[in-house]
Amino acid sequence: PSLAKTLILFGATGDLARRMLLPSLYGLHADGLIAPDFRIVGTARSGEDDASFRAMAEAALERHVLPENRSADSIAAFLDRLSYVELDASRPESFGRLADALGPRAGDGIAIFLSTAPQLFEPTIAGLAAAGLAGDNVRIGLEKPLGFDLASSRAINDAVAAAFPEDRTFRIDHYLGKETVQNLIALRFANSLFEPLWNAAGIDHVQITVSETVGLEGRVDFYDGTGALRDMVQNHMLQLLALVAMEAPARFDAAAVRDEKVKVLKSLRPIDAASIGSHSVIGQYRAGAVGGAIVPGYADELGRASDTETFVALKAHIDNWRWKGVPFYLRTGKRLPARQSEIIVQFRGVPHSIFEGRRLTANKLVIRLQPDENIRLLVMAKEPGLDRDGILVREVPLDISVPNAFAGVRRRIAYERLLLDLVEGDPTLFVRRDEVEAQWRWIDGIRAGWKATGMIPGGYAAGTWGPTAAIALTERDGVSWHD
Ligand code: BG6
């Protein structure tokens, strides 16, 4: 694939651009990972010009890049790469102006990133195609949400496919850009230690928790009516599940990795009206205390009553040989006690204990994505000392933490990896159409189950781990959530 010489950023004045995309591009610039002649063209509807866009970008970098990771000189050089084109996606002539602004660069490699409302995807793609900006030299990155159900996601994918073939379409799931998520792939497939146990014989269950302390954050239009299932499970959590559960790909390339992930996604046992009550729990936060501060309930923040779930817990099954009978418990929510994202792989215990009267804890692999990134293997070890009753055993963590093993490495934003891959044309960490559609198919079934049974979210106090029913979901199986 050709190296893009220009990145066109749609939604360049938006929140994601300021918090993540511009800081990530700056990170690539500061580390010398993008070519000296690489340019970034921001577009949005607001009437900026080059100077005001650069000023906005500068403010964003000062706010969102740590002081030790930036310098005035390097920021100035970065800002020189930026320019701005005002663009209204509903007006085809806007795209002509974009093409004019690119000048001879329009013929070189171009990467486009759409970080706009999904309603704008269709007109934007049509406008790009009409302006001659969808040729073989152009690839397109799409930020979520890619639809709100299978049908709408297909409509978006069809509209994109009319101008960009699949191999030039890069669907972002920023969780795939997280260092620890890639480390999970390394852990599984660069070590021989885990694979023999990585199946129903060795693993009791898997837990995936993505908990957040934030609430609605003013995203009323998007979040209300979307909810936790579609905002977090459909994309990020199912991608994590697929990486944990997939077979070994023959090589680390886009086709092989995505072929394996999609097989997992297609093997998810549907949760339907009959199983929904025992396999899902939904909740909505009420007022409560998070991190010492009293916060209002969801409906109060919203200003009206709503059936949108801000918490969901699921018990999923993967119907294949490897995972027969192994539950995958998923849970995510807003206004929970801590910002903590973890994958827990719970191994089975020893078949027989020789340490009479001692409690043995089964081994656990804890892959932590947030707030810090680390991987720990919890094993039993002897406590030092001369105990009269024989050997005292205790659970201790074997630490494979990124910060410990690789001290001094700057912690990167997930988008740095993904933007670099988009610029360089490597789709391995992007989501293929059949994956997104398999994800939606499973999610749509769950939503249909809620609808058919009239299930609505139960309340939970902000600052707690969701409705008590979420605890019962695992306790029924003799399993506790790892808090
Ligand atoms: C986004 C969701 O995709 O992911 C947000 O729309 C959520 O609701 C965010 O807060 C979480 O991302 P991260 O990287 O902070 O875990």
PDB file of C-alpha atoms and ligand atoms in Angstrom, residues 20 143-144 174-175 178 210 212 214 217 219 222-223 231-232 235-236 334 339 341 370, ligand 1:
ATOM      1  CA  MET A  20      -7.285  12.485  20.779  1.00  0.00           C
ATOM      2  CA  GLU A 143     -14.999   6.521  13.420  1.00  0.00           C
ATOM      3  CA  LYS A 144     -17.866   4.912  15.318  1.00  0.00           C
ATOM      4  CA  HIS A 174      -9.952   2.560  19.226  1.00  0.00           C
ATOM      5  CA  TYR A 175      -9.690  -0.337  21.697  1.00  0.00           C
ATOM      6  CA  LYS A 178      -4.548   0.188  22.967  1.00  0.00           C
ATOM      7  CA  VAL A 210     -15.039  -1.825  31.235  1.00  0.00           C
ATOM      8  CA  GLU A 212     -16.208   4.240  33.899  1.00  0.00           C
ATOM      9  CA  VAL A 214     -18.037   9.492  34.074  1.00  0.00           C
ATOM     10  CA  GLU A 217     -20.884  14.097  29.862  1.00  0.00           C
ATOM     11  CA  ARG A 219     -23.591  13.711  25.096  1.00  0.00           C
ATOM     12  CA  PHE A 222     -25.812  10.594  21.069  1.00  0.00           C
ATOM     13  CA  TYR A 223     -25.942   8.614  24.282  1.00  0.00           C
ATOM     14  CA  ASP A 231     -21.968   2.257  22.839  1.00  0.00           C
ATOM     15  CA  MET A 232     -19.508  -0.203  24.386  1.00  0.00           C
ATOM     16  CA  ASN A 235     -17.738  -2.668  19.399  1.00  0.00           C
ATOM     17  CA  HIS A 236     -15.023  -2.503  22.056  1.00  0.00           C
ATOM     18  CA  LYS A 334     -21.125   4.678  33.577  1.00  0.00           C
ATOM     19  CA  ARG A 339     -12.371   3.658  35.937  1.00  0.00           C
ATOM     20  CA  SER A 341     -10.995  -1.991  32.285  1.00  0.00           C
ATOM     21  CA  GLN A 370      -7.145   1.008  32.440  1.00  0.00           C
TER      22      GLN A 370
HETATM   23  C1  BG6 B   1     -16.304   5.405  23.422  1.00  0.00           C
HETATM   24  C2  BG6 B   1     -17.676   5.538  24.018  1.00  0.00           C
HETATM   25  O1  BG6 B   1     -16.353   4.607  22.271  1.00  0.00           O
HETATM   26  O2  BG6 B   1     -15.437   4.810  24.363  1.00  0.00           O
HETATM   27  C3  BG6 B   1     -17.635   6.331  25.302  1.00  0.00           C
HETATM   28  O3  BG6 B   1     -18.534   6.192  23.081  1.00  0.00           O
HETATM   29  C4  BG6 B   1     -16.612   5.764  26.248  1.00  0.00           C
HETATM   30  O4  BG6 B   1     -18.919   6.350  25.918  1.00  0.00           O
HETATM   31  C5  BG6 B   1     -15.266   5.553  25.548  1.00  0.00           C
HETATM   32  O5  BG6 B   1     -16.453   6.653  27.327  1.00  0.00           O
HETATM   33  C6  BG6 B   1     -14.305   4.805  26.437  1.00  0.00           C
HETATM   34  O6  BG6 B   1     -13.037   4.792  25.870  1.00  0.00           O
HETATM   35  P1  BG6 B   1     -11.755   4.635  26.783  1.00  0.00           P
HETATM   36  O7  BG6 B   1     -10.621   4.528  25.834  1.00  0.00           O
HETATM   37  O8  BG6 B   1     -11.702   5.856  27.634  1.00  0.00           O
HETATM   38  O9  BG6 B   1     -11.995   3.402  27.597  1.00  0.00           O
END
